[in-house]
mmCIF file of C-alpha atoms in Angstrom:
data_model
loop_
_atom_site.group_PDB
_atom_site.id
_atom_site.type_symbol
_atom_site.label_atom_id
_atom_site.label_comp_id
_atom_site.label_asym_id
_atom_site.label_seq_id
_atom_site.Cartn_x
_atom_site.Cartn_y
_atom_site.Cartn_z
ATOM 1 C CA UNK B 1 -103.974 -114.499 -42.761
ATOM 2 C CA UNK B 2 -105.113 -118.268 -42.992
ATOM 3 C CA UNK B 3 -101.407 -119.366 -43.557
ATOM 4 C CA UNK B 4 -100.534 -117.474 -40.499
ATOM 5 C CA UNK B 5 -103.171 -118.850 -38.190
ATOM 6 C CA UNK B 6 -102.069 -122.275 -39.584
ATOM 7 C CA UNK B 7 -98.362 -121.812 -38.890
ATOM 8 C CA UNK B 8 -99.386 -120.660 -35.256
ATOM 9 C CA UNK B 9 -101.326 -123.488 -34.654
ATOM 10 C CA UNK B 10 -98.327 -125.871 -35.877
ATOM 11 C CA UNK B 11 -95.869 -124.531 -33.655
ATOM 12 C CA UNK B 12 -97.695 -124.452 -30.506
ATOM 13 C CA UNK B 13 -98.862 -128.639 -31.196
ATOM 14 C CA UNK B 14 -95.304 -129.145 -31.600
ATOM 15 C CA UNK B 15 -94.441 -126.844 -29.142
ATOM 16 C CA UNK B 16 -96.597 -128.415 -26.304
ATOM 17 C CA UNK B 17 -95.058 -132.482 -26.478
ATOM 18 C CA UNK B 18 -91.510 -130.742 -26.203
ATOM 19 C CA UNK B 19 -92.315 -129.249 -22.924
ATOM 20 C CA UNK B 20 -94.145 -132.188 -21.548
ATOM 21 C CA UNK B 21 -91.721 -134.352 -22.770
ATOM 22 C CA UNK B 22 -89.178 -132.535 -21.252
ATOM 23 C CA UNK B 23 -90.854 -132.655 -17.924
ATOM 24 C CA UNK B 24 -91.288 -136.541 -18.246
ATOM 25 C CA UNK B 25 -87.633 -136.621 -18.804
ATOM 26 C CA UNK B 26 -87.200 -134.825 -15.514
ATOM 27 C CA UNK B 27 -88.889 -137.343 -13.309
ATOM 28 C CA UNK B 28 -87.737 -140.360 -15.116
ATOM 29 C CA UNK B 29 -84.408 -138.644 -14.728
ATOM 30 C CA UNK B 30 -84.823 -137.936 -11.377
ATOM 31 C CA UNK B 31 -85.858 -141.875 -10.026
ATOM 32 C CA UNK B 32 -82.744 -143.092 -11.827
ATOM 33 C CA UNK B 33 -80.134 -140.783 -10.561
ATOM 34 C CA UNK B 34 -81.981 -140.644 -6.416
ATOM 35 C CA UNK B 35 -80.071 -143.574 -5.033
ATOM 36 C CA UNK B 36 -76.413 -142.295 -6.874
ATOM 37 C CA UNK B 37 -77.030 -138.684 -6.557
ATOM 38 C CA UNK B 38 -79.861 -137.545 -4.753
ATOM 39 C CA UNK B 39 -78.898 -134.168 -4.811
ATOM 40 C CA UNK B 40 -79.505 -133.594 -8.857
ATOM 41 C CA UNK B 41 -82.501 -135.826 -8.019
ATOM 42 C CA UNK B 42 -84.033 -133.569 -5.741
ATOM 43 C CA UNK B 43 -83.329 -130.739 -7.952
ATOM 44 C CA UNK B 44 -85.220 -132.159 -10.673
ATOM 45 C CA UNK B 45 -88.196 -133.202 -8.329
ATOM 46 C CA UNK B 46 -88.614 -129.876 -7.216
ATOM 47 C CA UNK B 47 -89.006 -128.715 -10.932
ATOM 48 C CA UNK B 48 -91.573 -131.523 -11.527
ATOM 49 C CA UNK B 49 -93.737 -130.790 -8.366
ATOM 50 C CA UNK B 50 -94.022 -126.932 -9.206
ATOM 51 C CA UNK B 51 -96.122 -128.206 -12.142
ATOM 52 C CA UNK B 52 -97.358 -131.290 -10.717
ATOM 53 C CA UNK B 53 -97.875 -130.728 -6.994
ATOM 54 C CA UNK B 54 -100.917 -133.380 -6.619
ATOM 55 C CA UNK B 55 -98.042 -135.897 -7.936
ATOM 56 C CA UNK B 56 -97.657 -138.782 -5.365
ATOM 57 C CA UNK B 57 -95.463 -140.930 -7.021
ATOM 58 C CA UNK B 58 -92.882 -137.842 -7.373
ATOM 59 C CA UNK B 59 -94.070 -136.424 -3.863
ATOM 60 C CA UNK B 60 -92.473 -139.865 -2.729
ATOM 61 C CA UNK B 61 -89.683 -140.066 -5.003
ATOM 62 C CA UNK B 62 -88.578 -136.486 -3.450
ATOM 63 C CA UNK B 63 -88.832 -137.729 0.184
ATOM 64 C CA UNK B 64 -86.664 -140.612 -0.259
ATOM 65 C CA UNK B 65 -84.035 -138.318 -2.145
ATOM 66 C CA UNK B 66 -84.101 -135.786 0.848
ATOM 67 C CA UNK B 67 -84.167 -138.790 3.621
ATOM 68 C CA UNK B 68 -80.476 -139.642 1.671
ATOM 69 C CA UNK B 69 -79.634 -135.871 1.973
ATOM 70 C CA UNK B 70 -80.093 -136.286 5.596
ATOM 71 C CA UNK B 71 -82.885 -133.603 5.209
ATOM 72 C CA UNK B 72 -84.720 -134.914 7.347
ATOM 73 C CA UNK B 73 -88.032 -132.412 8.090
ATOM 74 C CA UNK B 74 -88.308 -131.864 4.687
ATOM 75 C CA UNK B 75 -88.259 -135.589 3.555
ATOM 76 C CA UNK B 76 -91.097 -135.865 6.764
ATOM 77 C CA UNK B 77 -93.228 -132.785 4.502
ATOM 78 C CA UNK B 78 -93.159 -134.602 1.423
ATOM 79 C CA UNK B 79 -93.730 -138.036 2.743
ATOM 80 C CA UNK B 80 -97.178 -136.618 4.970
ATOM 81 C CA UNK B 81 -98.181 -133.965 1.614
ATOM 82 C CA UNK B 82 -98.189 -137.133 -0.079
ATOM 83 C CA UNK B 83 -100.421 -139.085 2.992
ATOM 84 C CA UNK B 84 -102.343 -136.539 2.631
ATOM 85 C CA UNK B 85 -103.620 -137.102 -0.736
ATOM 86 C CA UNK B 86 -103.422 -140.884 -0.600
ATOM 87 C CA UNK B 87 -103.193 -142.304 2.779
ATOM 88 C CA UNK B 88 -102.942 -145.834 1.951
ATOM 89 C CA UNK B 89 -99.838 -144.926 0.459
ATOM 90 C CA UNK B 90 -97.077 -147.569 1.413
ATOM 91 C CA UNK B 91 -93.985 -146.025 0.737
ATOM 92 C CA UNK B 92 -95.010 -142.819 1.835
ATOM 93 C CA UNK B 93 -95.544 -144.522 5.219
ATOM 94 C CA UNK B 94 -92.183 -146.344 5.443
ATOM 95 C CA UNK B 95 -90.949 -143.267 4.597
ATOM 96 C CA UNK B 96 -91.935 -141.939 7.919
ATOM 97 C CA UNK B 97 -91.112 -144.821 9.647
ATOM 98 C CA UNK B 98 -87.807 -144.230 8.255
ATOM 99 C CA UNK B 99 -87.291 -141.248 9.583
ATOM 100 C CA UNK B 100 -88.537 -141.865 12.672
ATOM 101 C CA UNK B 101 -85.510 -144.915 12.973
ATOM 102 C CA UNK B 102 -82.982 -141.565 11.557
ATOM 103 C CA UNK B 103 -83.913 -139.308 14.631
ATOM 104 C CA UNK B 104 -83.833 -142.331 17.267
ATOM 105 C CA UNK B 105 -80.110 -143.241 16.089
ATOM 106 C CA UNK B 106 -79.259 -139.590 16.374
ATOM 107 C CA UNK B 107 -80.554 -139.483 19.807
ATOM 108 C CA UNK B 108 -78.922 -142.748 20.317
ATOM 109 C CA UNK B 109 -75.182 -141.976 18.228
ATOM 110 C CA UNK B 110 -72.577 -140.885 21.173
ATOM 111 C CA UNK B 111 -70.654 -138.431 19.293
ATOM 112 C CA UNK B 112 -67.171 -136.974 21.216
ATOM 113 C CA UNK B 113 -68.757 -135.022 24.127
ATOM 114 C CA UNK B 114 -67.860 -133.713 27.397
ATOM 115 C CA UNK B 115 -70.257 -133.489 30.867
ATOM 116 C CA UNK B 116 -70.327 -131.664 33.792
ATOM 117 C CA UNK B 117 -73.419 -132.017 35.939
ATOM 118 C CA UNK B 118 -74.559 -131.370 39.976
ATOM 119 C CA UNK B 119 -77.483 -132.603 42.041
ATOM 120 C CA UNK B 120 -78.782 -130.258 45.287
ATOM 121 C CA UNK B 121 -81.078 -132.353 47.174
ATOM 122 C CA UNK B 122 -83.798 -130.698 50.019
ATOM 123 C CA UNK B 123 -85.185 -133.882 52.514
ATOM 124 C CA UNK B 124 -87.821 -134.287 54.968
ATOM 125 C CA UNK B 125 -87.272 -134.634 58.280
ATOM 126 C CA UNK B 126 -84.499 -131.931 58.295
ATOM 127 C CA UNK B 127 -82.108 -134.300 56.766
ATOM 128 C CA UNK B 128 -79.568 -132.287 54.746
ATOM 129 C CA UNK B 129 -75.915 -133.167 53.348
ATOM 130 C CA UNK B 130 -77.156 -135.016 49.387
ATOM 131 C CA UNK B 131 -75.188 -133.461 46.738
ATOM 132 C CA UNK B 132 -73.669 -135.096 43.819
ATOM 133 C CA UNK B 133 -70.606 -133.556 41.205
ATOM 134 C CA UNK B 134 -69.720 -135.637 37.960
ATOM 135 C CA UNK B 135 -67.584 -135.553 35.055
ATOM 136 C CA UNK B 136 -68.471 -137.301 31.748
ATOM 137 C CA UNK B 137 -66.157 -137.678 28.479
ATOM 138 C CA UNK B 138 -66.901 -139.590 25.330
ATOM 139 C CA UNK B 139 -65.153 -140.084 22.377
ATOM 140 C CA UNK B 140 -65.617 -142.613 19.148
ATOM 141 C CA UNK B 141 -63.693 -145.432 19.328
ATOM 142 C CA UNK B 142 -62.673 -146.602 15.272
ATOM 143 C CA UNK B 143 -66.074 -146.610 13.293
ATOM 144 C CA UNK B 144 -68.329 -148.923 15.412
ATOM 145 C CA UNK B 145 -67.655 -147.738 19.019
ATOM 146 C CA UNK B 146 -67.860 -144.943 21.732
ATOM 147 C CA UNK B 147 -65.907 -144.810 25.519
ATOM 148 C CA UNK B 148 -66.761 -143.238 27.984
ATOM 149 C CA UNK B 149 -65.058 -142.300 31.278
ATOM 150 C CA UNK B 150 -66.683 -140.437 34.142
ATOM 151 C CA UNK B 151 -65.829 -139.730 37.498
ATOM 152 C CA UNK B 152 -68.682 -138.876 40.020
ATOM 153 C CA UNK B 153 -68.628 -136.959 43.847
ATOM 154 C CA UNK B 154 -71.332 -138.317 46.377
ATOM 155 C CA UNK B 155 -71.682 -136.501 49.662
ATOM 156 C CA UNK B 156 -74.963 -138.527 52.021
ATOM 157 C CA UNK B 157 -74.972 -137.396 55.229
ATOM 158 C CA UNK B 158 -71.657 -136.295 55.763
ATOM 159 C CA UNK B 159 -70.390 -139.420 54.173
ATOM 160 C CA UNK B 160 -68.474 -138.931 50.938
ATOM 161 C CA UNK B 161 -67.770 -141.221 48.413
ATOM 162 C CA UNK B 162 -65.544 -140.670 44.653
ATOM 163 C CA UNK B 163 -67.020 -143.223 41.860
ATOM 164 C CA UNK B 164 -65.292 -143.940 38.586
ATOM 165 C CA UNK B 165 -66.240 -145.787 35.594
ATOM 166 C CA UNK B 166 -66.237 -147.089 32.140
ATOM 167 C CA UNK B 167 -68.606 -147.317 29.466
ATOM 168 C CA UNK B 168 -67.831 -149.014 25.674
ATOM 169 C CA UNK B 169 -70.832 -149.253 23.249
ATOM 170 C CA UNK B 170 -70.662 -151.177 20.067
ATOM 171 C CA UNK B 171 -72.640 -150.997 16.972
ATOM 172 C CA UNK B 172 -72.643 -154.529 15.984
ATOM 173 C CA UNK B 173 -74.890 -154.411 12.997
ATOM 174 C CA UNK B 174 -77.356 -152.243 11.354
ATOM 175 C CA UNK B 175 -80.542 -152.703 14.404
ATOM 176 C CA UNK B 176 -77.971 -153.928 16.957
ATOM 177 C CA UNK B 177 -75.850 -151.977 19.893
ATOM 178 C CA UNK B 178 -74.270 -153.654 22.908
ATOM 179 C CA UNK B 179 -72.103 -151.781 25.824
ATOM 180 C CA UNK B 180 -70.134 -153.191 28.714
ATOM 181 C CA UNK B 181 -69.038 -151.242 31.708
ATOM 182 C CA UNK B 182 -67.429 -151.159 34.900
ATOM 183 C CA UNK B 183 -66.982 -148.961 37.973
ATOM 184 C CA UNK B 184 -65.234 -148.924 41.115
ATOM 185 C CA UNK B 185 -65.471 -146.957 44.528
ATOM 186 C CA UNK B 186 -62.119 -146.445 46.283
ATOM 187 C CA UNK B 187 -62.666 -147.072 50.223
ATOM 188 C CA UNK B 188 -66.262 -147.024 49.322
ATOM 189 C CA UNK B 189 -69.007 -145.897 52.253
ATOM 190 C CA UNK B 190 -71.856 -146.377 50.248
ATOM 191 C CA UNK B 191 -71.330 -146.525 46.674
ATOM 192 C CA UNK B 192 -70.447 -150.310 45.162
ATOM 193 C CA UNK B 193 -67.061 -151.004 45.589
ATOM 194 C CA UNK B 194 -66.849 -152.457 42.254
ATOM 195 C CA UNK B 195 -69.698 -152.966 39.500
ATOM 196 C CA UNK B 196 -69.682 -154.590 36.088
ATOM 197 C CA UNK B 197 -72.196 -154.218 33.563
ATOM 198 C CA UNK B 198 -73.761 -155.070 29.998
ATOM 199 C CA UNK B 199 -76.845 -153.898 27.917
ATOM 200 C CA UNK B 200 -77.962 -154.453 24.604
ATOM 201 C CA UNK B 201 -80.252 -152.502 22.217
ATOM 202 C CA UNK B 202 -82.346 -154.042 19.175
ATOM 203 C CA UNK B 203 -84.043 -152.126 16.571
ATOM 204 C CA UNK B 204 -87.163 -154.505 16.249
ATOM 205 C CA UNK B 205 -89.033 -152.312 13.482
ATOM 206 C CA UNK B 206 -87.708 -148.951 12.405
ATOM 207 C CA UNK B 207 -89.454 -147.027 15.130
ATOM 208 C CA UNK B 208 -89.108 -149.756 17.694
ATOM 209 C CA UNK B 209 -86.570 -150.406 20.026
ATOM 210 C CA UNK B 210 -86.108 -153.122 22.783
ATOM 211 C CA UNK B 211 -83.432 -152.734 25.547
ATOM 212 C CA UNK B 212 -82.105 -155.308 28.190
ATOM 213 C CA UNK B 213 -79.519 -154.111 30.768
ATOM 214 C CA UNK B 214 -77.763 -156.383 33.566
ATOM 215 C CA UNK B 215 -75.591 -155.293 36.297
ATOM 216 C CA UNK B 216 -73.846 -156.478 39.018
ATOM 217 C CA UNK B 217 -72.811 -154.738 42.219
ATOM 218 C CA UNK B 218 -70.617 -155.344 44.809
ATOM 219 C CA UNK B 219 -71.653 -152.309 48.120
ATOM 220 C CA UNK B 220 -70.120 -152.252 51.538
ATOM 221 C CA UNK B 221 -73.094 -153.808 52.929
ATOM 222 C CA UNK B 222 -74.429 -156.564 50.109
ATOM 223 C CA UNK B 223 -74.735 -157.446 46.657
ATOM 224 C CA UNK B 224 -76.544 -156.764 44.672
ATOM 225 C CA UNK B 225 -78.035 -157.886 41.075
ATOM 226 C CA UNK B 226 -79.937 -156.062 38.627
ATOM 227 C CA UNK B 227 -81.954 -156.920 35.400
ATOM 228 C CA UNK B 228 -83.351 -154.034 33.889
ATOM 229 C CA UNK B 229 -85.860 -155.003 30.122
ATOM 230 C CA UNK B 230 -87.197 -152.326 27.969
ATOM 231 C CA UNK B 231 -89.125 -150.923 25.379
ATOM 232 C CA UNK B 232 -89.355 -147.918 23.207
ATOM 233 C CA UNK B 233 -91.592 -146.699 20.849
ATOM 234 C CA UNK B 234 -91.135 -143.648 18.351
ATOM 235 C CA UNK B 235 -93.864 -141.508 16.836
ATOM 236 C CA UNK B 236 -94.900 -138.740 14.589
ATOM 237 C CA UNK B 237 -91.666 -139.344 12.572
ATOM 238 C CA UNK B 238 -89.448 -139.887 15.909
ATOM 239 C CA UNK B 239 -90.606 -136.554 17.560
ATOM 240 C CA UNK B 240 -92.334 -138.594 19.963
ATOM 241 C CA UNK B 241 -90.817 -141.924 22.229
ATOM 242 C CA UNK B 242 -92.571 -143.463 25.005
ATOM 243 C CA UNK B 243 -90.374 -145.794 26.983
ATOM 244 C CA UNK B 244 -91.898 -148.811 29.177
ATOM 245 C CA UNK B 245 -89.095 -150.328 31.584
ATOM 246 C CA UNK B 246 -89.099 -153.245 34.416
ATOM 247 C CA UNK B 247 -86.906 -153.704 37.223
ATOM 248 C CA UNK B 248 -85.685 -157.100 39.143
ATOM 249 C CA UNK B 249 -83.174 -156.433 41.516
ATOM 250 C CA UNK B 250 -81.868 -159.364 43.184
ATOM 251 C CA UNK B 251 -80.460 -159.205 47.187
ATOM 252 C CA UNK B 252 -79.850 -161.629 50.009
ATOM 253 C CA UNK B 253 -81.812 -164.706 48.270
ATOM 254 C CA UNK B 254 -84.947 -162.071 47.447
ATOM 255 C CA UNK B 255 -86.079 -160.672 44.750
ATOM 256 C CA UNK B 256 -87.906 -156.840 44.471
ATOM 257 C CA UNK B 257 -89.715 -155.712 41.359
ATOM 258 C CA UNK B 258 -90.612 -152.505 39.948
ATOM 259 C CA UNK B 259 -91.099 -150.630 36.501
ATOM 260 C CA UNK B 260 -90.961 -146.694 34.947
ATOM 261 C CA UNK B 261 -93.046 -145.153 32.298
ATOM 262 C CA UNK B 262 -90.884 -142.244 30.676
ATOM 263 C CA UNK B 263 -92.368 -139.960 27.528
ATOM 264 C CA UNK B 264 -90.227 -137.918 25.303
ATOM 265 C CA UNK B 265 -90.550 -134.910 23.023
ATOM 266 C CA UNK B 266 -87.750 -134.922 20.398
ATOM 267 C CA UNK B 267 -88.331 -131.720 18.486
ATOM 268 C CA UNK B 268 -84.929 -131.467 16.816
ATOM 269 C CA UNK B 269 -81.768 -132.624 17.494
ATOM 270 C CA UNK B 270 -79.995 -131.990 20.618
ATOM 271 C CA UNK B 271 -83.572 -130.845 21.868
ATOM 272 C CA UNK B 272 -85.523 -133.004 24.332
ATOM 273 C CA UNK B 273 -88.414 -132.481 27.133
ATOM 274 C CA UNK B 274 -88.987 -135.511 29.098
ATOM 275 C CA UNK B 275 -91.020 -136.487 32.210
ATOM 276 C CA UNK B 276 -91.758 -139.942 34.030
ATOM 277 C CA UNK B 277 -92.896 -142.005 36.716
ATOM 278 C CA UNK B 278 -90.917 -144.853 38.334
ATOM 279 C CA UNK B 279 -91.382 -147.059 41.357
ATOM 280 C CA UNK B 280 -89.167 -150.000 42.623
ATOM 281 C CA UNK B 281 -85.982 -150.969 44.468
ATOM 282 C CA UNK B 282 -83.439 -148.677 44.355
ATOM 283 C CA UNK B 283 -79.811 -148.314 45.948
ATOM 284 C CA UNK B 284 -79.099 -144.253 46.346
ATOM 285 C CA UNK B 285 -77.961 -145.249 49.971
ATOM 286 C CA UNK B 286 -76.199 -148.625 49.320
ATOM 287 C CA UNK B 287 -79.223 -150.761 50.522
ATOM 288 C CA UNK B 288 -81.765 -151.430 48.477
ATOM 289 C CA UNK B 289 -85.236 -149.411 49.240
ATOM 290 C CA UNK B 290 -88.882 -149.165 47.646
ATOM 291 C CA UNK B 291 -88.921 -145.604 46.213
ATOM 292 C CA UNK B 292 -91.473 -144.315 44.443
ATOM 293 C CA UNK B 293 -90.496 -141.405 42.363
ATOM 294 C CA UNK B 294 -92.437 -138.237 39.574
ATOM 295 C CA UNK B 295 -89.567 -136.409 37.155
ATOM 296 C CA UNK B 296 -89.318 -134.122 33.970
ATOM 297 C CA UNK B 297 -86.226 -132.640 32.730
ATOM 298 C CA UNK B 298 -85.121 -131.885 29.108
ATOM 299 C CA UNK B 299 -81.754 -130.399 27.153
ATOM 300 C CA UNK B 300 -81.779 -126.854 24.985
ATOM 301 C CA UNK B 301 -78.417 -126.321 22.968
ATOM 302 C CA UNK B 302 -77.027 -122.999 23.766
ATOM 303 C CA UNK B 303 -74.626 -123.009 20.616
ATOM 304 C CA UNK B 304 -73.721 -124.915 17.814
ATOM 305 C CA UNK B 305 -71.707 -127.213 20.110
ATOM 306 C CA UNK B 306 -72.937 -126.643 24.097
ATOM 307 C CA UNK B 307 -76.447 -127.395 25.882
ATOM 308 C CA UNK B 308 -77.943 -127.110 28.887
ATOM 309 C CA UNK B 309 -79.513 -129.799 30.515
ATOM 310 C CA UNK B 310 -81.571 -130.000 33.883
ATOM 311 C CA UNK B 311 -84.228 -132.006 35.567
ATOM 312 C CA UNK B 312 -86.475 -131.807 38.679
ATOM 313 C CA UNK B 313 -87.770 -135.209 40.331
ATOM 314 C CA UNK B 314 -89.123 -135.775 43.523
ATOM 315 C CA UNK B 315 -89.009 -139.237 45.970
ATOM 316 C CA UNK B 316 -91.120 -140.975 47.948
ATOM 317 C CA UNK B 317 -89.364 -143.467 50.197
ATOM 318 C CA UNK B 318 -90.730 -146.616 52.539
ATOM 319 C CA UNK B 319 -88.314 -146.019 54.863
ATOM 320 C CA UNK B 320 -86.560 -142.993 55.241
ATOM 321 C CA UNK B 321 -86.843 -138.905 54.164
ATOM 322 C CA UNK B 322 -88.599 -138.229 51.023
ATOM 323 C CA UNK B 323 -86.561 -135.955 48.370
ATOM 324 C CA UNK B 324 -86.680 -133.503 46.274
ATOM 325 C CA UNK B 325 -83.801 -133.082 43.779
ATOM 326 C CA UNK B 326 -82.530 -130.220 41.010
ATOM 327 C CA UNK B 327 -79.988 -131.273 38.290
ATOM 328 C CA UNK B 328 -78.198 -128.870 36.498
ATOM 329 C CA UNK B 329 -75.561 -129.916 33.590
ATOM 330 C CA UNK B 330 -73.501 -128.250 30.820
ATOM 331 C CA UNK B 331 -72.831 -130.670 27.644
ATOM 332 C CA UNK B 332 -69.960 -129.983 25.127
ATOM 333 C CA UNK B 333 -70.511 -131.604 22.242
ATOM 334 C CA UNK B 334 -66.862 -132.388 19.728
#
């Protein structure tokens, strides 16, 4: 009876380093294959974290593997589980940060897509006759690059003008996007005749991002220049963005000012809810007026590959009607 008690007692001390040994072999395992294949890594993290959910280090490790994976509410989980035990965590932090730079270059990527949209307008003063029709396409351009063409409709007042345009954007490096465009108004009434354009965004910190956008238009009745700075800043793992923006436009040797506050809810992709304030020079009309202006709008996918998108703003002008304006737009996304 002794001899068998002993014999039990061997096994299961012998038996008990082979399993955690085993499980030590499964993290180590896992860190050295999560850069060359995170998938396997993951795997073996998972297995680790059933018996070691308090684990930070692996809690980590498994974010960063599902980040690679693309994975990225998950990845968001393990990073904040992790927060949550040790908040002073670093790389549980820049892990979210991470993420939060992922989601605001999918919002940003132009993948191929096509755009129809139309604006109903209702004015004071028993004004009537402000509709709008466009046509967007997109497609990539090599590796780096997106073009787009679109072709817009403007009916004011009985007047009616036909708008087309160019946009290319670049990706010139990893933080780093410019675009150039240009647009021209055959037998224009009130839209610019012709228009060039430029803009550049930079990545300043992985959930930062500063814009700058200069244009140049040439209307029936003057010309004018724009300048057009910005900021952006993601939260809560890029579900969030709040966007600061100035305004200098630039007409007949004087200069007008004005700025927009915009706040975004980015709950997955192809999903946003958006609203705003703006107030400043604008050229709707093909004169530049002060126009003060409230707006929300947002985009729901319908499918795997079409959304809807609408908005609802309404104007306040020094001179002339005020507005109210409905947008209504179908996206196809290729």
């Amino acid at each position: 009876m002794m001899r068998a008690i002993l014999l039990l007692a061997c096994s299961a001390a012998l038996a008990l380093p082979g399993a955690a040994i085993a499980q030590a072999n499964d993290y180590e395992q896992a860190v050295e294959l999560r850069r060359t294949d995170p998938a396997a890594a993951a795997a073996l993290l998972e297995r680790w974290l059933d018996a070691h959910p308090g684990d930070t280090d692996a809690l980590v490790q498994y974010g960063y593997a599902l980040l690679t994976l693309g994975q990225l509410a998950e990845a968001e989980q393990a990073f904040a589980a992790a927060l949550a035990i040790a908040p002073g965590y670093t790389d549980a932090s820049e892990g979210i940060a991470l993420i939060a730079a992922r989601r605001a270059d999918r919002q940003e990527t132009r993948r191929g897509f096509a755009l129809v949209e139309g604006a109903l307008s209702d004015l004071g003063s028993g004004q009537r006759d402000w509709h709008e029709l466009g046509a967007v396409i997109g497609a990539p351009v090599g590796l780096l690059g997106t073009l787009e063409g679109q072709v817009r409709w403007f009916d004011r007042f009985g007047a009616e003008d036909v708008e087309l345009g160019a946009l290319y954007t670049h990706k010139a490096g990893e933080n780093l996007w410019l675009r150039a465009g240009a647009s021209a108004t055959p037998s224009a009434d009130f839209r610019p005749e012709i228009g060039l354009a430029a803009g550049l965004d930079y990545r300043l910190a992985p959930s930062s991002v500063a814009t700058l956008d200069v244009s140049w238009q040439r209307f029936p009745a003057q010309d004018v220049v724009s300048l057009r700075p910005g900021f952006t800043q993601y939260f809560g793992g890029g579900r969030y963005a709040l966007g600061v923006f100035g305004r200098a436009v630039f007409v007949d040797g004087d200069a007008l000012v004005g700025g927009s506050v915009r706040a975004d809810w980015l709950p997955a992709d192809r999903t946003r809810a958006f609203v705003g304030v703006a107030s400043g020079p604008e050229t709707d009309l093909g004169e530049v007026r002060d126009t003060t202006s409230l707006y929300g709008g947002g985009e729901v996918p319908l499918s795997a590959t079409v959304s809807l998108l609408g908005s609802l703003s309404r104007e306040w002008r020094a001179t002339g009607a005020d507005r109210t304006e409905a947008r209504l737009g179908v996206k196809l996304a290729f």
